[in-house]
Coordinates of C-alpha atoms in Angstrom, one line a residue:
X1 CA 109.6 4.2 119.7
X2 CA 108.5 7.4 118.2
X3 CA 109.0 8.2 114.5
X4 CA 111.6 10.8 113.5
X5 CA 110.6 14.3 112.5
X6 CA 110.2 14.7 108.8
X7 CA 111.9 17.6 106.8
X8 CA 108.5 19.1 106.1
X9 CA 107.6 19.2 109.8
X10 CA 110.9 20.9 110.6
X11 CA 110.2 23.7 108.0
X12 CA 106.8 24.3 109.5
X13 CA 108.3 24.6 113.1
X14 CA 111.0 27.2 112.1
X15 CA 108.5 30.0 111.1
X16 CA 106.5 29.4 114.3
X17 CA 109.7 29.9 116.4
X18 CA 110.5 33.1 114.6
X19 CA 107.0 34.3 115.0
X20 CA 107.2 33.7 118.8
X21 CA 110.4 35.7 119.0
X22 CA 108.9 38.5 117.0
X23 CA 105.8 38.6 119.2
X24 CA 108.0 38.6 122.3
X25 CA 110.1 41.4 120.9
X26 CA 107.0 43.3 120.0
X27 CA 105.6 42.8 123.5
X28 CA 108.9 44.1 124.9
X29 CA 108.8 47.1 122.7
X30 CA 105.2 47.8 123.6
X31 CA 106.0 47.5 127.3
X32 CA 109.0 49.9 126.8
X33 CA 106.7 52.3 124.9
X34 CA 104.1 52.1 127.7
X35 CA 106.8 52.6 130.3
X36 CA 108.2 55.6 128.4
X37 CA 104.7 57.0 128.0
X38 CA 104.0 56.6 131.8
X39 CA 107.4 58.1 132.6
X40 CA 106.7 61.1 130.3
X41 CA 103.3 61.5 132.0
X42 CA 105.0 61.4 135.4
X43 CA 107.6 63.9 134.3
X44 CA 104.8 66.3 133.0
X45 CA 103.0 65.9 136.3
X46 CA 106.2 66.6 138.2
X47 CA 106.9 69.7 136.1
X48 CA 103.3 70.9 136.8
X49 CA 103.5 70.2 140.5
X50 CA 106.8 72.1 141.1
X51 CA 105.5 75.0 139.0
X52 CA 102.4 75.5 141.2
X53 CA 104.2 76.6 144.4
X54 CA 105.2 80.3 144.8
X55 CA 106.5 79.7 148.3
X56 CA 110.2 79.0 147.8
X57 CA 110.6 76.5 150.6
X58 CA 107.6 74.6 149.5
X59 CA 108.7 74.7 145.9
X60 CA 112.1 73.2 146.9
X61 CA 110.5 70.4 148.8
X62 CA 108.2 69.6 145.9
X63 CA 111.2 69.4 143.6
X64 CA 112.9 66.9 145.9
X65 CA 109.8 64.8 146.2
X66 CA 109.2 64.7 142.4
X67 CA 112.8 63.8 141.8
X68 CA 112.6 60.8 144.1
X69 CA 109.5 59.5 142.5
X70 CA 110.7 60.0 138.9
X71 CA 113.9 57.9 139.2
X72 CA 112.5 55.6 142.0
X73 CA 115.2 56.6 144.5
X74 CA 115.0 55.8 148.2
X75 CA 116.8 59.0 149.2
X76 CA 116.7 62.5 147.6
X77 CA 118.1 65.9 148.5
X78 CA 118.4 69.4 147.2
X79 CA 121.4 71.4 148.3
X80 CA 121.2 75.2 147.9
X81 CA 124.6 76.7 147.1
X82 CA 125.5 79.7 149.4
X83 CA 126.6 83.2 148.4
X84 CA 130.3 82.1 148.5
X85 CA 129.7 79.6 145.7
X86 CA 131.6 76.9 147.5
X87 CA 129.4 75.7 150.3
X88 CA 125.8 74.7 150.8
X89 CA 123.6 77.2 152.7
X90 CA 120.5 74.9 152.9
X91 CA 119.7 71.2 152.5
X92 CA 116.2 69.7 151.8
X93 CA 115.8 65.9 152.1
X94 CA 113.3 63.2 151.4
X95 CA 113.6 59.6 152.8
X96 CA 115.5 60.5 156.0
X97 CA 113.4 60.9 159.1
X98 CA 113.7 63.8 161.6
X99 CA 115.1 61.4 164.2
X100 CA 117.8 60.3 161.7
X101 CA 118.6 63.9 160.9
X102 CA 119.0 64.7 164.5
X103 CA 121.3 61.8 165.1
X104 CA 123.4 62.7 162.1
X105 CA 123.8 66.3 163.2
X106 CA 124.4 69.4 161.1
X107 CA 123.4 69.2 157.4
X108 CA 126.2 68.8 154.8
X109 CA 128.2 71.9 153.9
X110 CA 129.3 70.7 150.5
X111 CA 132.3 68.4 150.9
X112 CA 133.0 65.1 149.3
X113 CA 130.8 64.0 146.5
X114 CA 128.4 66.9 147.1
X115 CA 131.3 69.3 146.8
X116 CA 132.4 67.6 143.5
X117 CA 129.1 68.5 142.0
X118 CA 129.5 72.1 143.2
X119 CA 132.9 72.4 141.7
X120 CA 131.9 70.7 138.5
X121 CA 128.2 71.4 137.8
X122 CA 127.5 68.6 135.4
X123 CA 125.4 65.4 135.8
X124 CA 127.2 62.7 137.8
X125 CA 126.3 59.0 137.9
X126 CA 128.1 56.5 140.2
X127 CA 127.5 52.8 140.8
X128 CA 129.3 53.0 144.1
X129 CA 129.9 56.3 146.0
X130 CA 132.8 55.0 148.0
X131 CA 134.8 54.3 144.9
X132 CA 134.9 57.9 143.7
X133 CA 138.2 59.8 144.6
X134 CA 136.2 62.7 146.1
X135 CA 134.4 60.5 148.6
X136 CA 135.6 60.2 152.2
X137 CA 132.7 58.4 153.9
X138 CA 129.6 59.4 155.8
X139 CA 129.2 60.8 159.3
X140 CA 128.1 58.5 162.2
X141 CA 124.4 57.4 162.1
X142 CA 124.1 58.1 158.4
X143 CA 122.2 55.5 156.4
X144 CA 124.3 53.4 153.9
X145 CA 124.3 54.7 150.4
X146 CA 125.9 53.3 147.2
X147 CA 124.3 54.2 143.9
X148 CA 124.3 58.0 143.2
X149 CA 122.8 60.4 140.6
X150 CA 123.3 64.1 140.8
X151 CA 122.4 67.0 138.5
X152 CA 122.8 70.8 138.8
X153 CA 119.8 73.2 138.9
X154 CA 120.4 76.5 137.1
X155 CA 118.5 79.7 137.5
X156 CA 119.1 82.3 134.8
X157 CA 122.5 80.7 133.9
X158 CA 123.6 80.7 137.5
X159 CA 123.9 77.4 139.4
X160 CA 121.3 77.6 142.2
X161 CA 122.0 74.2 143.7
X162 CA 122.1 70.4 143.0
X163 CA 119.7 67.5 143.1
X164 CA 121.2 64.4 144.8
X165 CA 119.6 61.0 144.4
X166 CA 120.9 57.7 146.0
X167 CA 119.8 54.1 146.3
X168 CA 117.6 53.3 143.3
X169 CA 114.9 50.9 144.6
X170 CA 115.2 47.2 143.8
X171 CA 119.0 47.3 143.9
X172 CA 119.2 48.6 140.3
X173 CA 121.6 51.2 138.9
X174 CA 120.7 54.7 137.7
X175 CA 120.8 54.7 133.9
X176 CA 121.0 57.3 131.2
X177 CA 117.3 57.6 131.0
X178 CA 117.2 58.5 134.7
X179 CA 119.8 61.1 134.1
X180 CA 117.8 62.5 131.2
X181 CA 114.6 62.6 133.1
X182 CA 116.2 64.2 136.2
X183 CA 118.0 66.8 134.0
X184 CA 114.7 67.7 132.4
X185 CA 113.1 68.1 135.9
X186 CA 116.1 70.3 136.9
X187 CA 115.3 72.7 134.0
X188 CA 111.7 73.0 135.2
X189 CA 112.9 73.3 138.8
X190 CA 115.1 76.3 137.8
X191 CA 112.0 78.1 136.3
X192 CA 109.9 77.3 139.4
X193 CA 112.6 78.5 141.7
X194 CA 113.1 81.7 139.7
X195 CA 109.3 82.4 139.8
X196 CA 109.2 81.7 143.6
X197 CA 112.2 84.0 144.2
X198 CA 110.7 86.8 142.2
X199 CA 107.4 86.4 144.0
X200 CA 109.1 86.5 147.4
X201 CA 111.1 89.5 146.4
X202 CA 107.9 91.4 145.4
X203 CA 106.3 90.5 148.7
X204 CA 109.4 91.5 150.6
X205 CA 109.4 94.9 148.8
X206 CA 105.8 95.3 149.7
X207 CA 106.6 94.6 153.4
X208 CA 109.4 97.2 153.4
X209 CA 107.1 99.8 151.8
X210 CA 104.5 99.1 154.4
X211 CA 107.0 99.4 157.2
X212 CA 108.4 102.7 155.8
X213 CA 104.8 104.1 155.5
X214 CA 104.0 103.1 159.1
X215 CA 107.1 104.8 160.4
X216 CA 106.4 108.0 158.4
X217 CA 102.8 108.1 159.6
X218 CA 103.9 107.6 163.2
X219 CA 106.4 110.4 163.0
X220 CA 104.2 112.9 161.3
X221 CA 101.3 112.2 163.6
X222 CA 103.3 113.2 166.6
X223 CA 104.8 109.8 167.7
X224 CA 107.6 110.1 170.3
X225 CA 111.2 109.4 169.5
X226 CA 111.3 106.2 171.5
X227 CA 108.1 104.9 169.8
X228 CA 109.5 105.5 166.4
X229 CA 112.9 104.0 167.1
X230 CA 111.2 100.9 168.5
X231 CA 109.1 100.7 165.4
X232 CA 112.2 100.8 163.1
X233 CA 113.9 98.1 165.1
X234 CA 110.8 95.8 165.3
X235 CA 109.9 96.0 161.6
X236 CA 113.5 95.5 160.4
X237 CA 113.9 92.6 162.7
X238 CA 110.7 90.9 161.6
X239 CA 111.2 91.3 157.9
X240 CA 114.9 90.0 157.9
X241 CA 114.2 87.2 160.4
X242 CA 116.6 88.6 162.9
X243 CA 116.8 87.5 166.5
X244 CA 118.0 90.9 167.7
X245 CA 117.4 94.4 166.5
X246 CA 118.8 97.5 168.1
X247 CA 119.1 101.2 167.3
X248 CA 122.0 103.4 168.5
X249 CA 121.9 107.2 168.5
X250 CA 124.9 109.5 168.7
X251 CA 125.5 111.4 172.0
X252 CA 126.5 115.1 171.5
X253 CA 130.2 115.9 171.9
X254 CA 131.1 112.5 173.4
X255 CA 132.1 110.5 170.3
X256 CA 129.9 107.6 171.5
X257 CA 126.6 105.9 170.7
X258 CA 123.8 105.2 173.1
X259 CA 121.7 102.1 172.4
X260 CA 118.3 103.6 172.9
X261 CA 116.2 100.6 171.7
X262 CA 116.9 96.9 171.7
X263 CA 114.3 94.1 171.0
X264 CA 114.7 90.4 170.8
X265 CA 117.4 88.0 172.1
X266 CA 119.2 89.3 175.2
X267 CA 117.8 92.8 174.5
X268 CA 118.6 93.7 178.2
X269 CA 122.3 93.2 177.5
X270 CA 122.2 95.9 174.8
X271 CA 119.5 98.4 176.1
X272 CA 121.1 101.6 177.4
X273 CA 124.7 100.6 176.5
X274 CA 127.0 103.5 175.7
X275 CA 129.3 102.3 172.9
X276 CA 132.6 103.8 171.6
X277 CA 133.0 104.3 167.9
X278 CA 136.0 102.0 167.9
X279 CA 135.8 98.2 168.3
X280 CA 132.0 98.1 167.8
X281 CA 130.0 97.1 164.8
X282 CA 127.6 100.1 165.3
X283 CA 130.5 102.5 165.8
X284 CA 132.2 101.4 162.5
X285 CA 128.9 101.8 160.6
X286 CA 128.4 105.3 162.2
X287 CA 132.0 106.5 161.6
X288 CA 132.3 105.2 158.0
X289 CA 128.6 105.9 157.1
X290 CA 128.4 102.6 155.3
X291 CA 126.9 99.2 156.2
X292 CA 129.2 96.8 158.1
X293 CA 128.5 93.1 158.1
X294 CA 129.9 90.2 160.2
X295 CA 129.5 86.5 159.6
X296 CA 129.9 85.7 163.3
X297 CA 129.6 88.8 165.5
X298 CA 130.5 86.9 168.7
X299 CA 133.9 85.9 167.2
X300 CA 134.6 88.9 165.1
X301 CA 138.1 90.3 165.9
X302 CA 136.9 93.8 165.0
X303 CA 134.3 93.8 167.8
X304 CA 135.1 94.0 171.5
X305 CA 133.6 91.1 173.4
X306 CA 133.1 93.3 176.5
X307 CA 130.5 93.7 177.8
X308 CA 129.2 90.2 176.8
X309 CA 126.1 90.8 174.7
X310 CA 126.2 88.5 171.6
X311 CA 125.6 85.1 173.1
X312 CA 123.6 82.9 170.7
X313 CA 124.1 85.3 167.8
X314 CA 126.0 84.7 164.5
X315 CA 125.5 86.8 161.3
X316 CA 125.0 90.5 162.0
X317 CA 124.8 93.8 160.1
X318 CA 125.0 97.4 161.2
X319 CA 123.4 99.9 158.8
X320 CA 123.7 103.7 159.2
X321 CA 120.4 105.6 159.4
X322 CA 121.5 108.5 157.2
X323 CA 120.3 111.1 154.7
X324 CA 121.3 111.8 151.2
X325 CA 123.6 114.6 152.5
X326 CA 125.7 112.0 154.3
X327 CA 124.6 113.0 157.8
X328 CA 124.3 109.9 160.0
X329 CA 121.4 110.2 162.5
X330 CA 121.9 106.7 164.1
X331 CA 122.7 103.1 163.4
X332 CA 120.4 100.0 163.0
X333 CA 122.0 96.7 164.2
X334 CA 120.4 93.4 163.3
X335 CA 121.7 89.9 164.4
X336 CA 120.6 86.4 163.4
X337 CA 120.9 83.3 165.5
X338 CA 124.2 81.4 165.2
X339 CA 124.1 79.0 162.3
X340 CA 121.7 81.1 160.2
X341 CA 122.7 82.5 156.8
X342 CA 124.7 85.7 156.6
X343 CA 123.2 88.9 155.4
X344 CA 123.5 89.0 151.6
X345 CA 124.5 92.1 149.7
X346 CA 121.0 92.5 148.3
X347 CA 119.6 92.3 151.9
X348 CA 122.1 94.9 153.1
X349 CA 121.2 97.2 150.1
X350 CA 117.5 96.9 150.9
X351 CA 118.2 97.6 154.6
X352 CA 120.2 100.7 153.7
X353 CA 117.3 102.0 151.5
X354 CA 114.9 101.3 154.4
X355 CA 117.2 103.2 156.9
X356 CA 117.5 106.1 154.5
X357 CA 113.7 106.4 154.2
X358 CA 113.5 106.2 158.0
X359 CA 116.1 109.0 158.2
X360 CA 114.1 111.2 155.8
X361 CA 111.0 110.7 157.9
X362 CA 113.0 111.5 161.1
X363 CA 114.4 114.6 159.4
X364 CA 110.9 115.9 158.4
X365 CA 109.7 115.3 162.0
X366 CA 112.7 117.1 163.4
X367 CA 112.1 120.1 161.1
X368 CA 108.5 120.2 162.2
X369 CA 109.6 120.0 165.9
X370 CA 112.2 122.8 165.3
X371 CA 109.5 124.9 163.7
X372 CA 107.2 124.4 166.8
X373 CA 110.1 125.3 169.1
X374 CA 110.9 128.4 167.1
X375 CA 107.2 129.4 167.4
X376 CA 107.4 128.8 171.2
X377 CA 110.6 130.8 171.5
X378 CA 109.1 133.7 169.5
X379 CA 106.1 133.6 171.8
X380 CA 108.3 133.6 174.8
X381 CA 110.2 136.6 173.4
X382 CA 106.9 138.4 172.8
X383 CA 105.8 137.7 176.4
X384 CA 109.1 138.9 177.8
X385 CA 108.9 142.1 175.7
X386 CA 105.4 142.8 176.8
X387 CA 106.3 142.2 180.5
X388 CA 109.3 144.5 180.1
X389 CA 107.6 147.2 178.1
X390 CA 104.2 147.2 179.7
X391 CA 103.9 145.4 183.0
X392 CA 107.2 146.6 184.5
X393 CA 106.7 150.2 183.4
X394 CA 103.2 150.4 184.8
X395 CA 104.3 148.8 188.1
X396 CA 107.2 151.2 188.3
X397 CA 104.9 154.2 187.6
X398 CA 102.5 152.9 190.3
X399 CA 105.3 152.6 192.7
X400 CA 106.5 156.2 192.0
X401 CA 102.9 157.5 192.4
X402 CA 102.6 155.7 195.8
X403 CA 106.0 157.0 196.9
X404 CA 105.0 160.6 196.0
X405 CA 101.6 160.2 197.7
X406 CA 103.2 158.9 200.8
X407 CA 104.6 162.3 201.6
X408 CA 101.1 163.7 202.0
X409 CA 99.9 161.0 204.4
X410 CA 100.1 162.2 208.0
X411 CA 98.8 159.0 209.7
X412 CA 102.0 157.0 210.6
X413 CA 100.4 153.5 210.2
X414 CA 99.0 154.5 206.8
X415 CA 102.3 155.9 205.7
X416 CA 104.1 152.7 206.8
X417 CA 101.6 150.6 204.7
X418 CA 102.3 152.7 201.6
X419 CA 106.0 152.2 202.1
X420 CA 105.5 148.4 202.4
X421 CA 103.4 148.5 199.2
X422 CA 106.2 150.3 197.4
X423 CA 108.7 147.7 198.6
X424 CA 106.4 144.9 197.5
X425 CA 106.2 146.5 194.1
X426 CA 110.0 146.7 193.9
X427 CA 110.2 142.9 194.7
X428 CA 107.5 142.2 192.1
X429 CA 109.5 144.1 189.5
X430 CA 112.6 142.0 190.4
X431 CA 110.6 138.8 190.1
X432 CA 109.3 139.8 186.7
X433 CA 112.7 140.8 185.5
X434 CA 114.0 137.4 186.7
X435 CA 111.2 135.7 184.7
X436 CA 112.1 137.8 181.7
X437 CA 115.7 136.6 181.9
X438 CA 114.5 133.0 182.2
X439 CA 112.3 133.4 179.2
X440 CA 115.0 134.9 177.1
X441 CA 117.8 132.5 178.3
X442 CA 118.6 129.3 176.4
X443 CA 119.4 125.8 177.6
X444 CA 123.1 125.1 178.5
X445 CA 125.5 124.4 175.7
X446 CA 125.8 121.1 173.8
X447 CA 127.0 118.3 176.0
X448 CA 125.7 119.8 179.3
X449 CA 123.2 117.0 179.9
X450 CA 123.8 114.3 182.5
X451 CA 124.3 111.6 179.8
X452 CA 127.2 113.5 178.3
X453 CA 128.7 114.4 181.7
X454 CA 128.6 110.7 182.7
X455 CA 130.3 109.6 179.5
X456 CA 133.0 112.3 180.0
X457 CA 133.7 111.1 183.5
X458 CA 134.0 107.5 182.4
X459 CA 136.2 108.5 179.5
X460 CA 138.5 110.5 181.8
X461 CA 138.8 107.5 184.2
X462 CA 139.7 105.0 181.4
X463 CA 143.4 105.9 181.2
X464 CA 143.8 105.6 185.0
X465 CA 141.9 102.3 185.2
X466 CA 143.8 100.8 182.2
X467 CA 140.5 99.8 180.5
X468 CA 137.3 101.4 179.3
X469 CA 134.3 100.7 181.7
X470 CA 131.1 99.7 180.0
X471 CA 128.3 102.3 180.4
X472 CA 124.6 101.7 180.4
X473 CA 122.0 104.5 180.7
X474 CA 118.2 104.0 180.7
X475 CA 115.2 106.3 181.1
X476 CA 114.9 110.1 180.8
X477 CA 118.2 110.8 182.4
X478 CA 118.6 114.4 181.0
X479 CA 114.9 115.3 181.5
X480 CA 113.9 113.8 184.8
X481 CA 117.0 114.3 186.9
X482 CA 117.3 117.9 188.3
X483 CA 120.6 119.7 188.1
X484 CA 121.4 119.4 191.8
X485 CA 120.9 115.6 191.8
X486 CA 122.8 115.4 188.5
X487 CA 125.8 117.1 190.1
X488 CA 125.7 114.5 192.9
X489 CA 125.5 111.7 190.4
X490 CA 128.6 112.9 188.6
X491 CA 130.5 113.4 191.8
X492 CA 129.6 110.0 193.1
X493 CA 130.6 108.3 189.8
X494 CA 133.9 110.1 189.7
X495 CA 134.7 109.1 193.3
X496 CA 133.6 105.5 192.7
X497 CA 135.8 105.0 189.6
X498 CA 138.7 106.6 191.4
X499 CA 138.3 104.1 194.2
X500 CA 138.2 101.2 191.7
X501 CA 141.4 102.5 190.1
X502 CA 143.3 102.9 193.4
X503 CA 142.2 99.9 195.3
X504 CA 140.3 97.2 193.3
X505 CA 143.0 95.8 191.0
X506 CA 140.1 95.2 188.6
X507 CA 140.1 94.2 185.0
X508 CA 136.5 95.3 184.3
X509 CA 134.0 97.8 185.5
X510 CA 130.3 98.3 184.6
X511 CA 128.5 101.6 185.1
X512 CA 124.7 101.7 185.0
X513 CA 122.6 104.9 185.4
X514 CA 118.8 104.4 185.4
X515 CA 116.2 107.1 185.8
X516 CA 112.8 105.5 186.6
X517 CA 109.6 107.0 187.9
X518 CA 110.4 108.6 191.3
X519 CA 114.0 107.5 191.6
X520 CA 117.4 107.6 190.0
X521 CA 119.9 104.7 190.5
X522 CA 123.7 104.7 189.9
X523 CA 125.6 101.4 190.1
X524 CA 129.3 100.8 189.7
X525 CA 130.4 97.2 189.6
X526 CA 134.0 95.9 189.3
X527 CA 135.6 92.4 189.3
X528 CA 138.4 93.4 191.7
X529 CA 139.6 92.2 195.1
X530 CA 136.6 93.5 197.0
X531 CA 136.6 95.8 200.1
X532 CA 138.8 94.3 202.9
X533 CA 137.6 94.8 206.5
X534 CA 138.5 98.3 207.6
X535 CA 140.0 99.2 204.2
X536 CA 139.2 101.0 201.0
X537 CA 136.8 103.5 202.7
X538 CA 138.1 106.6 201.1
X539 CA 135.3 108.7 199.7
X540 CA 132.5 106.3 200.8
X541 CA 131.4 108.5 203.6
X542 CA 131.1 111.5 201.2
X543 CA 129.0 109.4 198.7
X544 CA 126.7 108.2 201.6
X545 CA 126.3 111.8 202.8
X546 CA 125.4 113.0 199.3
X547 CA 122.7 110.3 199.2
X548 CA 121.4 111.2 202.7
X549 CA 121.2 114.9 201.7
X550 CA 118.8 114.0 198.9
X551 CA 116.8 111.4 200.9
X552 CA 118.5 108.4 199.4
X553 CA 121.0 105.7 200.4
X554 CA 124.2 104.0 199.5
X555 CA 124.6 100.2 199.4
X556 CA 127.7 98.1 199.0
X557 CA 127.6 94.4 198.1
X558 CA 129.7 91.6 196.6
X559 CA 128.5 90.1 193.2
X560 CA 128.4 86.3 192.7
X561 CA 131.7 86.4 190.7
X562 CA 133.5 88.5 193.3
X563 CA 134.5 92.2 193.3
X564 CA 132.3 95.1 194.5
X565 CA 129.0 96.6 193.6
X566 CA 128.2 100.1 194.7
X567 CA 124.5 101.2 194.4
X568 CA 123.6 104.8 195.0
X569 CA 119.9 105.7 195.0
X570 CA 118.0 108.9 195.6
X571 CA 114.4 109.8 195.0
X572 CA 113.4 112.3 192.3
X573 CA 111.0 115.2 192.9
X574 CA 107.5 114.8 191.3
X575 CA 107.2 116.0 187.7

């Protein structure tokens, strides 16, 4: 048997027990201090890392990565709040693979717990997401998530977005220290985002200035109209990240716009279209002389869906190309792919400034061209005056002299030759006078070109048809098509639309006029009942005869969807 512990031994043991407890407590505090020190170092490193990136997308990704490391979370995300202040416009994640994202589908828009943080931008900690009243579950294929920590990111007193952290590793809960660390990171993130946005804005302004300078240089160095309009469309589309860019110009005395340039997605569906001012985005911007935006141009009730031309497009904006005096010279249309962010007010304002600068450059080039034309006209007037005052008078005097001398010529054959010479001089005088008249005459009045005549014929046919046909014109229609062939084109178009109205029972018709090197093509397509055997031949013989007179042909066919397609083709004389 062992002996019992003496009172003295018990008193010696008690201080030893207290010393062990104190040492353990000291060790715990040292470990906590070391952990705090390490966490502070990690926070400082995170602040430095997110402040290095001036590229906004890269800065946002760095913030998400740093947040996940700081609070030891398995999943992290940064949701950017859209212009409406209620939904997310972008979502950056860490911890979820690309395959998982593809299976889940579209990124969150800001409902449930994510929306709760948008509505109430204050730190939010949850031990179980599903127990919160705002939670309504996850979409299929979404990884399970329970613990949650969210903090807002503010940029200049405005909530830019939110940081979302879920599933702290080791099954632990997010605590107050995690919240404090993440809130500190959010402050640094706001500064980094602001710097990145300012940097991007400065680079964007620089790109717009370069584009404006390029357009001005091209115009003032003699670049053609089509080249300049294409440059305007291409540069605006590139800088704004648009899938489609098009430029429409007004047609004289027709109340319509012609899409002269289209680049990008389905550009062929827009190129050459003649658009009414009503029920088109371009037309509204032209008529009101202000930018017009649409969040989804394909479903916008203000925009006519016919002809189909907006497949795959979503947000769009039409900006007038105008001067300070309010004169609208054209319209620039930009469209982004469906699902992309809408054009913000600041983007629209920048576009409007760009379009105004382009208009000023176009105005300067037009003034220069007008001055050159005035110089040419003055020169023509001078030539006409010299021909009239000098050449004709001398020829007339020579003719009178020959006529007088002819009376003294006794040889019959010589006298006959003198008479013929006088007659030739009279014909020469008539030719010169005709030339003078041509030099002094001006082109036909406004709206006398083939483009305007075609638009008028289509407009006159619309009430009879019960709908407005779509019109597309490409090439140098007014320049390359001679007057005689232009008259045939107008007559054939009028007859074709009359036939559609009388016999086709159609709900849609498409008119296309294309002037290409060596040939002009006119096609009229409808979705009607087609041409029955032996029927609906009224006027076809006349149209075929007009084609034959000009060395061309007429072809009738049935499109894949039914109806009738009339194709009238004639060659053009060499330039």
